[in-house]
PDB file of C-alpha atoms in Angstrom:
ATOM      1  CA  MET P  12     -19.443  16.124  -7.128  1.00  0.00           C
ATOM      2  CA  GLU P  13     -20.516  12.737  -8.329  1.00  0.00           C
ATOM      3  CA  ASN P  14     -19.981  10.145  -5.663  1.00  0.00           C
ATOM      4  CA  LYS P  15     -17.872   7.692  -7.931  1.00  0.00           C
ATOM      5  CA  PHE P  16     -15.319   6.026  -5.026  1.00  0.00           C
ATOM      6  CA  LEU P  17     -16.566   3.920  -1.447  1.00  0.00           C
ATOM      7  CA  VAL P  18     -14.657   3.115   1.501  1.00  0.00           C
ATOM      8  CA  VAL P  19     -16.427  -1.018   2.636  1.00  0.00           C
ATOM      9  CA  ILE P  20     -16.091  -0.383   6.693  1.00  0.00           C
ATOM     10  CA  GLU P  21     -15.913  -2.778   8.681  1.00  0.00           C
ATOM     11  CA  GLN P  22     -17.322  -2.444  12.678  1.00  0.00           C
ATOM     12  CA  ARG P  23     -17.463  -5.565  14.900  1.00  0.00           C
ATOM     13  CA  ASN P  24     -20.108  -5.565  17.662  1.00  0.00           C
ATOM     14  CA  GLY P  25     -20.751  -2.332  16.406  1.00  0.00           C
ATOM     15  CA  VAL P  26     -17.785  -0.220  16.945  1.00  0.00           C
ATOM     16  CA  ILE P  27     -16.003   0.521  13.242  1.00  0.00           C
ATOM     17  CA  LYS P  28     -12.853  -0.436  13.455  1.00  0.00           C
ATOM     18  CA  LYS P  29      -9.262   1.619  13.296  1.00  0.00           C
ATOM     19  CA  SER P  30      -7.919   0.396   9.742  1.00  0.00           C
ATOM     20  CA  SER P  31     -11.363   0.922   8.067  1.00  0.00           C
ATOM     21  CA  ILE P  32     -10.953   4.897   9.840  1.00  0.00           C
ATOM     22  CA  GLU P  33      -8.077   5.247   8.254  1.00  0.00           C
ATOM     23  CA  ALA P  34      -9.229   3.546   5.222  1.00  0.00           C
ATOM     24  CA  ALA P  35     -11.955   5.999   4.849  1.00  0.00           C
ATOM     25  CA  TYR P  36      -9.196   9.015   5.313  1.00  0.00           C
ATOM     26  CA  LYS P  37      -6.756   7.750   2.502  1.00  0.00           C
ATOM     27  CA  ALA P  38     -10.500   7.194   0.113  1.00  0.00           C
ATOM     28  CA  LYS P  39     -11.112  10.911   0.677  1.00  0.00           C
ATOM     29  CA  GLN P  40      -7.206  12.084  -0.216  1.00  0.00           C
ATOM     30  CA  VAL P  41      -7.559  10.035  -4.045  1.00  0.00           C
ATOM     31  CA  SER P  42     -10.186  11.471  -4.037  1.00  0.00           C
ATOM     32  CA  ALA P  43      -9.951  14.618  -4.414  1.00  0.00           C
ATOM     33  CA  SER P  44      -8.535  14.430  -7.779  1.00  0.00           C
ATOM     34  CA  PHE P  45     -10.272  13.488  -9.265  1.00  0.00           C
ATOM     35  CA  ASN P  46     -12.824  15.701  -8.215  1.00  0.00           C
ATOM     36  CA  TYR P  47     -15.260  12.968  -6.749  1.00  0.00           C
ATOM     37  CA  ASN P  48     -17.265  11.888  -3.750  1.00  0.00           C
ATOM     38  CA  VAL P  49     -16.492   9.049  -1.194  1.00  0.00           C
ATOM     39  CA  GLU P  50     -19.660   7.205   0.094  1.00  0.00           C
ATOM     40  CA  ALA P  51     -18.755   5.134   3.145  1.00  0.00           C
ATOM     41  CA  VAL P  52     -21.258   2.346   3.550  1.00  0.00           C
ATOM     42  CA  VAL P  53     -21.147   0.089   6.256  1.00  0.00           C
ATOM     43  CA  VAL P  54     -23.353  -3.708   6.778  1.00  0.00           C
ATOM     44  CA  GLY P  55     -24.453  -5.244  10.254  1.00  0.00           C
ATOM     45  CA  ALA P  56     -26.847  -5.018  13.026  1.00  0.00           C
ATOM     46  CA  ASN P  57     -25.592  -1.976  14.320  1.00  0.00           C
ATOM     47  CA  VAL P  58     -23.411   0.843  14.852  1.00  0.00           C
ATOM     48  CA  ASP P  59     -22.154   2.710  17.803  1.00  0.00           C
ATOM     49  CA  ASP P  60     -20.871   6.400  17.195  1.00  0.00           C
ATOM     50  CA  PHE P  61     -20.725   6.958  12.948  1.00  0.00           C
ATOM     51  CA  SER P  62     -19.043  10.436  13.969  1.00  0.00           C
ATOM     52  CA  VAL P  63     -15.214   8.753  13.705  1.00  0.00           C
ATOM     53  CA  LEU P  64     -15.944   8.582  10.201  1.00  0.00           C
ATOM     54  CA  GLY P  65     -16.595  12.393   9.149  1.00  0.00           C
ATOM     55  CA  LYS P  66     -13.095  13.167  11.396  1.00  0.00           C
ATOM     56  CA  VAL P  67     -12.006  12.014   8.652  1.00  0.00           C
ATOM     57  CA  GLY P  68     -14.067  13.976   6.210  1.00  0.00           C
ATOM     58  CA  ILE P  69     -16.182  10.926   4.871  1.00  0.00           C
ATOM     59  CA  GLU P  70     -19.997  13.142   4.873  1.00  0.00           C
ATOM     60  CA  ASN P  71     -22.672  10.522   3.095  1.00  0.00           C
ATOM     61  CA  VAL P  72     -22.211   6.740   4.983  1.00  0.00           C
ATOM     62  CA  THR P  73     -24.895   4.257   4.160  1.00  0.00           C
ATOM     63  CA  PHE P  74     -25.794   1.479   6.648  1.00  0.00           C
ATOM     64  CA  ILE P  75     -27.064  -1.177   5.321  1.00  0.00           C
ATOM     65  CA  LYS P  76     -29.438  -3.277   8.275  1.00  0.00           C
ATOM     66  CA  ASN P  77     -29.696  -6.603   9.426  1.00  0.00           C
ATOM     67  CA  THR P  78     -30.316  -7.966  12.825  1.00  0.00           C
ATOM     68  CA  GLU P  79     -28.348 -11.380  11.723  1.00  0.00           C
ATOM     69  CA  LEU P  80     -25.063 -10.145  10.645  1.00  0.00           C
ATOM     70  CA  ASP P  81     -23.754  -9.277  13.854  1.00  0.00           C
ATOM     71  CA  ASN P  82     -21.364 -10.509  12.332  1.00  0.00           C
ATOM     72  CA  TYR P  83     -19.217 -10.847   9.778  1.00  0.00           C
ATOM     73  CA  SER P  84     -21.183 -12.994   6.878  1.00  0.00           C
ATOM     74  CA  SER P  85     -18.287 -13.292   3.965  1.00  0.00           C
ATOM     75  CA  SER P  86     -21.792 -14.564   1.816  1.00  0.00           C
ATOM     76  CA  ALA P  87     -24.357 -12.172   2.547  1.00  0.00           C
ATOM     77  CA  TYR P  88     -21.853  -9.132   2.789  1.00  0.00           C
ATOM     78  CA  THR P  89     -20.428 -10.056  -1.516  1.00  0.00           C
ATOM     79  CA  LYS P  90     -24.276 -10.642  -1.540  1.00  0.00           C
ATOM     80  CA  LEU P  91     -24.869  -6.905  -0.859  1.00  0.00           C
ATOM     81  CA  LEU P  92     -22.277  -4.469  -1.395  1.00  0.00           C
ATOM     82  CA  THR P  93     -21.861  -6.687  -4.929  1.00  0.00           C
ATOM     83  CA  GLU P  94     -25.525  -5.097  -5.224  1.00  0.00           C
ATOM     84  CA  TYR P  95     -25.503  -1.540  -3.973  1.00  0.00           C
ATOM     85  CA  VAL P  96     -21.788  -1.901  -5.871  1.00  0.00           C
ATOM     86  CA  ASN P  97     -23.841  -2.639  -8.883  1.00  0.00           C
ATOM     87  CA  THR P  98     -26.433   0.280  -7.701  1.00  0.00           C
ATOM     88  CA  LYS P  99     -25.447   3.127  -7.468  1.00  0.00           C
ATOM     89  CA  GLY P 100     -22.751   2.831  -9.829  1.00  0.00           C
ATOM     90  CA  PHE P 101     -18.869   3.091  -8.244  1.00  0.00           C
ATOM     91  CA  GLU P 102     -15.705   2.676  -9.986  1.00  0.00           C
ATOM     92  CA  TYR P 103     -13.458   3.382  -7.013  1.00  0.00           C
ATOM     93  CA  ILE P 104     -13.704   0.882  -4.177  1.00  0.00           C
ATOM     94  CA  PHE P 105     -10.988   1.059  -0.406  1.00  0.00           C
ATOM     95  CA  ILE P 106     -11.415  -1.817   1.990  1.00  0.00           C
ATOM     96  CA  SER P 107      -8.341  -2.454   4.225  1.00  0.00           C
ATOM     97  CA  ASN P 108      -6.093  -5.270   4.145  1.00  0.00           C
ATOM     98  CA  SER P 109      -7.593  -7.008   7.598  1.00  0.00           C
ATOM     99  CA  SER P 110      -9.144 -10.502   8.008  1.00  0.00           C
ATOM    100  CA  PHE P 111     -12.577  -8.857   7.159  1.00  0.00           C
ATOM    101  CA  GLY P 112     -10.577  -7.211   4.218  1.00  0.00           C
ATOM    102  CA  LYS P 113      -8.174 -10.148   2.698  1.00  0.00           C
ATOM    103  CA  ASP P 114     -11.556 -12.333   2.819  1.00  0.00           C
ATOM    104  CA  LEU P 115     -13.929  -9.693   0.853  1.00  0.00           C
ATOM    105  CA  ALA P 116     -11.912  -8.050  -1.370  1.00  0.00           C
ATOM    106  CA  PRO P 117     -11.407 -11.448  -3.260  1.00  0.00           C
ATOM    107  CA  ARG P 118     -14.845 -12.236  -3.104  1.00  0.00           C
ATOM    108  CA  LEU P 119     -16.375  -8.372  -4.907  1.00  0.00           C
ATOM    109  CA  SER P 120     -13.485  -8.510  -7.278  1.00  0.00           C
ATOM    110  CA  ALA P 121     -14.969 -11.977  -8.546  1.00  0.00           C
ATOM    111  CA  LYS P 122     -18.307 -10.546  -8.683  1.00  0.00           C
ATOM    112  CA  LEU P 123     -18.000  -7.441  -9.931  1.00  0.00           C
ATOM    113  CA  ASN P 124     -15.635  -8.849 -12.472  1.00  0.00           C
ATOM    114  CA  CYS P 125     -13.339  -5.653 -11.989  1.00  0.00           C
ATOM    115  CA  GLY P 126      -9.392  -5.607 -11.157  1.00  0.00           C
ATOM    116  CA  LEU P 127      -8.126  -5.827  -7.848  1.00  0.00           C
ATOM    117  CA  VAL P 128      -4.957  -4.732  -6.168  1.00  0.00           C
ATOM    118  CA  MET P 129      -4.468  -6.348  -2.725  1.00  0.00           C
ATOM    119  CA  ASP P 130      -1.992  -5.031  -0.092  1.00  0.00           C
ATOM    120  CA  CYS P 131      -1.288  -2.249  -1.244  1.00  0.00           C
ATOM    121  CA  ILE P 132       1.175   0.369   0.631  1.00  0.00           C
ATOM    122  CA  SER P 133       0.706   3.162  -1.043  1.00  0.00           C
ATOM    123  CA  LEU P 134      -0.776   4.880  -4.021  1.00  0.00           C
ATOM    124  CA  SER P 135       0.250   7.928  -5.645  1.00  0.00           C
ATOM    125  CA  ILE P 136      -1.908   9.885  -9.146  1.00  0.00           C
ATOM    126  CA  GLU P 137      -0.258   9.741 -12.582  1.00  0.00           C
ATOM    127  CA  SER P 138      -2.014  11.116 -15.355  1.00  0.00           C
ATOM    128  CA  ASP P 139      -5.911  11.019 -13.970  1.00  0.00           C
ATOM    129  CA  THR P 140      -4.550   6.737 -13.111  1.00  0.00           C
ATOM    130  CA  ILE P 141      -4.374   5.292  -9.819  1.00  0.00           C
ATOM    131  CA  ILE P 142      -0.865   3.639  -9.522  1.00  0.00           C
ATOM    132  CA  ALA P 143      -0.203   1.292  -6.094  1.00  0.00           C
ATOM    133  CA  THR P 144       1.730  -0.488  -5.137  1.00  0.00           C
ATOM    134  CA  ARG P 145       2.562  -3.999  -3.425  1.00  0.00           C
ATOM    135  CA  PRO P 146       5.340  -6.109  -1.995  1.00  0.00           C
ATOM    136  CA  ILE P 147       6.204  -8.996  -3.600  1.00  0.00           C
ATOM    137  CA  PHE P 148       7.714 -11.907  -3.131  1.00  0.00           C
ATOM    138  CA  ALA P 149       7.508 -11.594   1.453  1.00  0.00           C
ATOM    139  CA  GLY P 150       8.612  -8.277   0.465  1.00  0.00           C
ATOM    140  CA  LYS P 151      12.014  -8.311  -1.394  1.00  0.00           C
ATOM    141  CA  LEU P 152       9.858  -6.154  -4.573  1.00  0.00           C
ATOM    142  CA  LEU P 153       7.678  -3.702  -4.627  1.00  0.00           C
ATOM    143  CA  MET P 154       5.111  -4.076  -7.886  1.00  0.00           C
ATOM    144  CA  GLN P 155       3.503  -1.298  -8.960  1.00  0.00           C
ATOM    145  CA  GLN P 156       0.385  -1.776 -10.596  1.00  0.00           C
ATOM    146  CA  LYS P 157      -2.386   0.438 -12.644  1.00  0.00           C
ATOM    147  CA  LEU P 158      -6.014  -0.946 -12.518  1.00  0.00           C
ATOM    148  CA  THR P 159      -7.498  -0.482 -16.013  1.00  0.00           C
ATOM    149  CA  SER P 160     -11.207  -2.095 -15.225  1.00  0.00           C
ATOM    150  CA  LYS P 161     -14.043  -0.009 -15.164  1.00  0.00           C
ATOM    151  CA  ILE P 162     -14.493  -0.109 -11.332  1.00  0.00           C
ATOM    152  CA  LYS P 163     -11.330  -1.252  -9.497  1.00  0.00           C
ATOM    153  CA  ILE P 164     -10.593  -2.454  -5.550  1.00  0.00           C
ATOM    154  CA  TYR P 165      -7.532  -1.298  -3.580  1.00  0.00           C
ATOM    155  CA  ASN P 166      -6.920  -3.221  -0.581  1.00  0.00           C
ATOM    156  CA  LEU P 167      -5.326  -0.773   2.114  1.00  0.00           C
ATOM    157  CA  ARG P 168      -1.904  -2.040   4.604  1.00  0.00           C
ATOM    158  CA  PRO P 169      -3.313  -0.886   7.967  1.00  0.00           C
ATOM    159  CA  ASN P 170      -1.256   1.225   9.546  1.00  0.00           C
ATOM    160  CA  VAL P 171       0.224   2.238   6.559  1.00  0.00           C
ATOM    161  CA  PHE P 172      -1.468   5.545   5.140  1.00  0.00           C
ATOM    162  CA  GLY P 173      -1.267   6.691   8.640  1.00  0.00           C
ATOM    163  CA  MET P 174      -4.310  10.221   9.015  1.00  0.00           C
ATOM    164  CA  VAL P 175      -4.445  14.052  10.696  1.00  0.00           C
ATOM    165  CA  GLU P 176      -7.066  15.779  12.039  1.00  0.00           C
ATOM    166  CA  CYS P 177      -8.870  17.699   9.418  1.00  0.00           C
ATOM    167  CA  PRO P 178     -11.958  19.600  10.174  1.00  0.00           C
ATOM    168  CA  GLU P 179     -15.104  16.934  11.871  1.00  0.00           C
ATOM    169  CA  VAL P 180     -17.653  17.563   8.460  1.00  0.00           C
ATOM    170  CA  ALA P 181     -20.740  16.551  10.166  1.00  0.00           C
ATOM    171  CA  VAL P 182     -22.169  12.512   8.892  1.00  0.00           C
ATOM    172  CA  SER P 183     -25.493  12.457   7.220  1.00  0.00           C
ATOM    173  CA  VAL P 184     -26.578   7.874   7.455  1.00  0.00           C
ATOM    174  CA  THR P 185     -28.881   6.708   4.407  1.00  0.00           C
ATOM    175  CA  ALA P 186     -30.499   2.673   6.142  1.00  0.00           C
ATOM    176  CA  ILE P 187     -31.294   0.902   4.251  1.00  0.00           C
ATOM    177  CA  ASP P 188     -33.524  -2.940   5.392  1.00  0.00           C
ATOM    178  CA  ALA P 189     -31.582  -5.348   4.687  1.00  0.00           C
ATOM    179  CA  SER P 190     -33.393  -7.609   6.924  1.00  0.00           C
ATOM    180  CA  ASP P 191     -35.857 -10.493   4.504  1.00  0.00           C
ATOM    181  CA  LEU P 192     -32.285 -11.677   2.789  1.00  0.00           C
ATOM    182  CA  ASN P 193     -32.033 -15.537   3.171  1.00  0.00           C
ATOM    183  CA  LEU P 194     -29.065 -15.370   5.095  1.00  0.00           C
ATOM    184  CA  SER P 195     -27.694 -19.978   3.911  1.00  0.00           C
ATOM    185  CA  SER P 196     -25.011 -19.134   6.332  1.00  0.00           C
ATOM    186  CA  LYS P 197     -24.402 -17.669   9.452  1.00  0.00           C
ATOM    187  CA  THR P 198     -21.023 -16.536  11.762  1.00  0.00           C
ATOM    188  CA  VAL P 199     -22.384 -16.922  15.844  1.00  0.00           C
ATOM    189  CA  GLU P 200     -19.816 -15.785  17.874  1.00  0.00           C
ATOM    190  CA  VAL P 201     -16.675 -14.399  17.824  1.00  0.00           C
ATOM    191  CA  LYS P 202     -14.005 -15.073  20.900  1.00  0.00           C
ATOM    192  CA  LYS P 203     -11.079 -13.174  20.732  1.00  0.00           C
ATOM    193  CA  ALA P 204      -8.132 -13.502  23.533  1.00  0.00           C
ATOM    194  CA  GLY P 205      -9.453 -11.734  26.091  1.00  0.00           C
ATOM    195  CA  GLY P 206      -8.600  -8.046  26.589  1.00  0.00           C
ATOM    196  CA  LYS P 207      -5.425  -8.183  24.092  1.00  0.00           C
ATOM    197  CA  LEU P 208      -4.221  -6.621  21.093  1.00  0.00           C
ATOM    198  CA  ASP P 209      -4.917  -6.987  17.832  1.00  0.00           C
ATOM    199  CA  VAL P 210      -0.771  -7.586  15.862  1.00  0.00           C
ATOM    200  CA  ALA P 211      -2.310  -6.587  13.143  1.00  0.00           C
ATOM    201  CA  GLU P 212      -3.888  -2.966  14.879  1.00  0.00           C
ATOM    202  CA  ALA P 213      -1.806  -1.980  17.511  1.00  0.00           C
ATOM    203  CA  ASP P 214       1.368   1.332  17.298  1.00  0.00           C
ATOM    204  CA  ILE P 215       4.096  -0.820  19.267  1.00  0.00           C
ATOM    205  CA  ILE P 216       5.099  -4.334  19.549  1.00  0.00           C
ATOM    206  CA  VAL P 217       7.094  -7.039  21.080  1.00  0.00           C
ATOM    207  CA  SER P 218       7.372  -9.635  19.199  1.00  0.00           C
ATOM    208  CA  GLY P 219       9.455 -13.149  20.671  1.00  0.00           C
ATOM    209  CA  GLY P 220      11.051 -15.472  18.196  1.00  0.00           C
ATOM    210  CA  ARG P 221      13.515 -19.076  19.271  1.00  0.00           C
ATOM    211  CA  GLY P 222      16.072 -16.785  20.910  1.00  0.00           C
ATOM    212  CA  LEU P 223      14.112 -17.655  24.047  1.00  0.00           C
ATOM    213  CA  LYS P 224      13.860 -21.476  23.847  1.00  0.00           C
ATOM    214  CA  ALA P 225      11.053 -22.022  25.679  1.00  0.00           C
ATOM    215  CA  ALA P 226       7.012 -20.970  26.297  1.00  0.00           C
ATOM    216  CA  GLU P 227       8.359 -19.570  29.972  1.00  0.00           C
ATOM    217  CA  SER P 228      10.283 -17.028  28.254  1.00  0.00           C
ATOM    218  CA  PHE P 229       7.964 -14.772  27.311  1.00  0.00           C
ATOM    219  CA  ASN P 230       6.614 -13.907  31.207  1.00  0.00           C
ATOM    220  CA  LEU P 231       9.909 -11.335  29.501  1.00  0.00           C
ATOM    221  CA  ILE P 232       7.816 -10.817  26.560  1.00  0.00           C
ATOM    222  CA  GLU P 233       4.544  -9.821  28.428  1.00  0.00           C
ATOM    223  CA  ASN P 234       6.151  -7.762  31.263  1.00  0.00           C
ATOM    224  CA  LEU P 235       7.875  -5.465  28.740  1.00  0.00           C
ATOM    225  CA  ALA P 236       4.331  -5.187  26.192  1.00  0.00           C
ATOM    226  CA  ALA P 237       2.236  -4.148  29.425  1.00  0.00           C
ATOM    227  CA  GLU P 238       4.814  -1.193  30.597  1.00  0.00           C
ATOM    228  CA  LEU P 239       4.687  -0.456  26.630  1.00  0.00           C
ATOM    229  CA  GLY P 240       0.544  -0.741  26.388  1.00  0.00           C
ATOM    230  CA  ALA P 241       1.900  -2.797  23.074  1.00  0.00           C
ATOM    231  CA  ALA P 242       0.774  -6.176  22.124  1.00  0.00           C
ATOM    232  CA  VAL P 243       2.157  -8.908  21.818  1.00  0.00           C
ATOM    233  CA  GLY P 244       3.488 -10.801  18.904  1.00  0.00           C
ATOM    234  CA  ALA P 245       5.606 -13.745  18.225  1.00  0.00           C
ATOM    235  CA  SER P 246       7.480 -15.446  14.886  1.00  0.00           C
ATOM    236  CA  ARG P 247       6.312 -18.981  13.455  1.00  0.00           C
ATOM    237  CA  ALA P 248       8.268 -21.291  14.587  1.00  0.00           C
ATOM    238  CA  VAL P 249       7.453 -19.492  18.334  1.00  0.00           C
ATOM    239  CA  VAL P 250       3.739 -20.516  17.338  1.00  0.00           C
ATOM    240  CA  ASP P 251       4.693 -24.492  15.237  1.00  0.00           C
ATOM    241  CA  ALA P 252       6.659 -25.520  19.133  1.00  0.00           C
ATOM    242  CA  GLY P 253       2.814 -24.349  20.192  1.00  0.00           C
ATOM    243  CA  TRP P 254       4.171 -21.918  23.104  1.00  0.00           C
ATOM    244  CA  ARG P 255       1.291 -18.665  21.718  1.00  0.00           C
ATOM    245  CA  PRO P 256      -1.623 -19.079  19.730  1.00  0.00           C
ATOM    246  CA  HIS P 257      -1.804 -18.870  16.485  1.00  0.00           C
ATOM    247  CA  GLY P 258      -3.328 -15.048  16.568  1.00  0.00           C
ATOM    248  CA  GLU P 259       0.019 -13.165  17.358  1.00  0.00           C
ATOM    249  CA  GLN P 260       2.030 -14.655  14.545  1.00  0.00           C
ATOM    250  CA  VAL P 261       3.750 -12.075  12.659  1.00  0.00           C
ATOM    251  CA  GLY P 262       4.889 -12.678   9.271  1.00  0.00           C
ATOM    252  CA  GLN P 263       4.099 -14.320   6.065  1.00  0.00           C
ATOM    253  CA  THR P 264       1.817 -17.386   6.863  1.00  0.00           C
ATOM    254  CA  GLY P 265       0.330 -15.317  10.016  1.00  0.00           C
ATOM    255  CA  LYS P 266      -0.340 -11.337  10.216  1.00  0.00           C
ATOM    256  CA  THR P 267       0.784  -8.763   8.362  1.00  0.00           C
ATOM    257  CA  VAL P 268       1.933  -5.592  10.636  1.00  0.00           C
ATOM    258  CA  SER P 269       3.462  -1.514  10.981  1.00  0.00           C
ATOM    259  CA  PRO P 270       2.385  -0.271  13.601  1.00  0.00           C
ATOM    260  CA  ASN P 271       4.901   2.382  14.740  1.00  0.00           C
ATOM    261  CA  LEU P 272       7.132   0.872  16.269  1.00  0.00           C
ATOM    262  CA  TYR P 273       8.286  -3.324  16.369  1.00  0.00           C
ATOM    263  CA  PHE P 274      10.523  -5.278  19.197  1.00  0.00           C
ATOM    264  CA  ALA P 275      12.531  -8.151  17.166  1.00  0.00           C
ATOM    265  CA  VAL P 276      13.470  -9.997  20.104  1.00  0.00           C
ATOM    266  CA  GLY P 277      15.265 -13.867  19.529  1.00  0.00           C
ATOM    267  CA  ILE P 278      14.354 -13.666  16.216  1.00  0.00           C
ATOM    268  CA  SER P 279      16.945 -13.754  13.289  1.00  0.00           C
ATOM    269  CA  GLY P 280      14.935 -12.452  10.642  1.00  0.00           C
ATOM    270  CA  ALA P 281      13.425 -15.103   8.005  1.00  0.00           C
ATOM    271  CA  ILE P 282      12.413 -13.138   5.319  1.00  0.00           C
ATOM    272  CA  GLN P 283       8.809 -14.875   5.509  1.00  0.00           C
ATOM    273  CA  HIS P 284       8.988 -13.033   9.198  1.00  0.00           C
ATOM    274  CA  ILE P 285      10.861  -9.762   7.555  1.00  0.00           C
ATOM    275  CA  ALA P 286       7.754  -9.656   4.864  1.00  0.00           C
ATOM    276  CA  GLY P 287       4.676  -9.423   7.890  1.00  0.00           C
ATOM    277  CA  MET P 288       6.959  -6.137   9.263  1.00  0.00           C
ATOM    278  CA  ARG P 289       9.311  -4.730   7.203  1.00  0.00           C
ATOM    279  CA  SER P 290       6.589  -1.810   6.701  1.00  0.00           C
ATOM    280  CA  SER P 291       6.897  -0.710  10.477  1.00  0.00           C
ATOM    281  CA  LYS P 292       8.219   2.647  11.422  1.00  0.00           C
ATOM    282  CA  TYR P 293      10.718   1.877  13.880  1.00  0.00           C
ATOM    283  CA  ILE P 294      12.102  -1.758  14.519  1.00  0.00           C
ATOM    284  CA  VAL P 295      14.008  -2.193  17.652  1.00  0.00           C
ATOM    285  CA  ALA P 296      16.214  -5.912  17.624  1.00  0.00           C
ATOM    286  CA  ILE P 297      17.415  -7.675  19.964  1.00  0.00           C
ATOM    287  CA  ASN P 298      19.744 -10.588  19.023  1.00  0.00           C
ATOM    288  CA  LYS P 299      22.951 -12.690  20.480  1.00  0.00           C
ATOM    289  CA  ASP P 300      23.927 -12.940  16.834  1.00  0.00           C
ATOM    290  CA  LYS P 301      25.864  -9.629  16.042  1.00  0.00           C
ATOM    291  CA  ASP P 302      25.637 -11.405  12.513  1.00  0.00           C
ATOM    292  CA  ALA P 303      21.337 -12.286  12.365  1.00  0.00           C
ATOM    293  CA  PRO P 304      19.721 -10.841   9.542  1.00  0.00           C
ATOM    294  CA  ILE P 305      16.726  -8.894  11.249  1.00  0.00           C
ATOM    295  CA  PHE P 306      19.537  -6.439  11.760  1.00  0.00           C
ATOM    296  CA  GLN P 307      20.404  -5.731   8.243  1.00  0.00           C
ATOM    297  CA  ILE P 308      15.805  -3.455   8.691  1.00  0.00           C
ATOM    298  CA  ALA P 309      16.715  -2.750  12.525  1.00  0.00           C
ATOM    299  CA  ASP P 310      16.729   1.137  13.077  1.00  0.00           C
ATOM    300  CA  TYR P 311      18.186  -0.422  16.315  1.00  0.00           C
ATOM    301  CA  GLY P 312      20.314  -3.140  17.441  1.00  0.00           C
ATOM    302  CA  ILE P 313      21.327  -4.516  20.120  1.00  0.00           C
ATOM    303  CA  VAL P 314      23.565  -7.358  20.429  1.00  0.00           C
ATOM    304  CA  ALA P 315      22.365  -9.032  24.188  1.00  0.00           C
ATOM    305  CA  ASP P 316      20.910 -11.443  25.996  1.00  0.00           C
ATOM    306  CA  ALA P 317      18.131 -11.046  25.840  1.00  0.00           C
ATOM    307  CA  PHE P 318      17.450 -12.854  29.123  1.00  0.00           C
ATOM    308  CA  GLU P 319      19.696  -9.816  29.972  1.00  0.00           C
ATOM    309  CA  ILE P 320      18.098  -7.139  28.142  1.00  0.00           C
ATOM    310  CA  LEU P 321      14.345  -7.485  28.492  1.00  0.00           C
ATOM    311  CA  PRO P 322      14.366  -7.388  32.026  1.00  0.00           C
ATOM    312  CA  ALA P 323      16.634  -3.640  32.219  1.00  0.00           C
ATOM    313  CA  LEU P 324      14.492  -2.575  29.887  1.00  0.00           C
ATOM    314  CA  THR P 325      11.323  -2.773  31.827  1.00  0.00           C
ATOM    315  CA  ALA P 326      12.681  -1.166  34.752  1.00  0.00           C
ATOM    316  CA  GLU P 327      13.319   1.569  32.988  1.00  0.00           C
ATOM    317  CA  ILE P 328      10.208   2.186  31.007  1.00  0.00           C
ATOM    318  CA  LYS P 329       8.482   2.118  34.847  1.00  0.00           C
ATOM    319  CA  LYS P 330      10.734   4.861  36.071  1.00  0.00           C
ATOM    320  CA  ILE P 331      10.405   7.151  33.282  1.00  0.00           C
ATOM    321  CA  LYS P 332       6.212   6.624  33.982  1.00  0.00           C
ATOM    322  CA  GLN P 333       6.997   6.764  37.345  1.00  0.00           C
TER     323      GLN P 333
END
């Protein structure tokens, strides 16, 4: 079978990101409908373990290696991957819609002069054609798109497509030396808030809004998140007020998330926030206002004071864990 499908893998500090493994799994599923093989490509200085890709059925991996590319570089990654795609003749490219993919996918689309669907939440096959579904107008509508260009790029929303166990295959890695690349710029260091889960990849998120009244009240959110092994999220109003860092912001101007469980605490449910979290599997809303829009999309709603509910809920989870 020909290698017509390519999945671009994101690595951070030598570790392959979960969102990219999910994209690889979906690429493998879709490629089977066309009777094509999937190849994965990784750019970087070092990768600790390629076998995680074998667990989702990816047999062939190309590692484009440059010791100066330990961190992501827009210009370098775009140049290397454009050249590689043109050389190998791939027709379908899959990339996760992480911060990495949001930056890289449009650049590749421009350089390859090809079609791109961003933030896909569903892929289906009709008459040997991929139909991609994505939210538009802050999630109010869903658009179905069909790409007609020779090369097609699909940017997949993390935590939406899921993965199931499949027979593990041996991974064959082909290394390409890109040390002669003339870098116009270099990312020296990427700093991450110590020990914090990224809301974009978390399975559980506890988010707080203006209903918490003050930055100091977020200790209630943090306590619940700690017991659940969850990430802490925040609404735009909270971030704009300086209560929480922008990296925790969920919504249209923050991060789009799709966890298994999402707590919206003291968040009214403005459309801009809902656009970033409505694809969560289960949504629990806690708000004093019974008419808050968040209850319209919540699976479970608690009309109560968050300052009473959060300590009680945290205490009950502690008891269950013990």
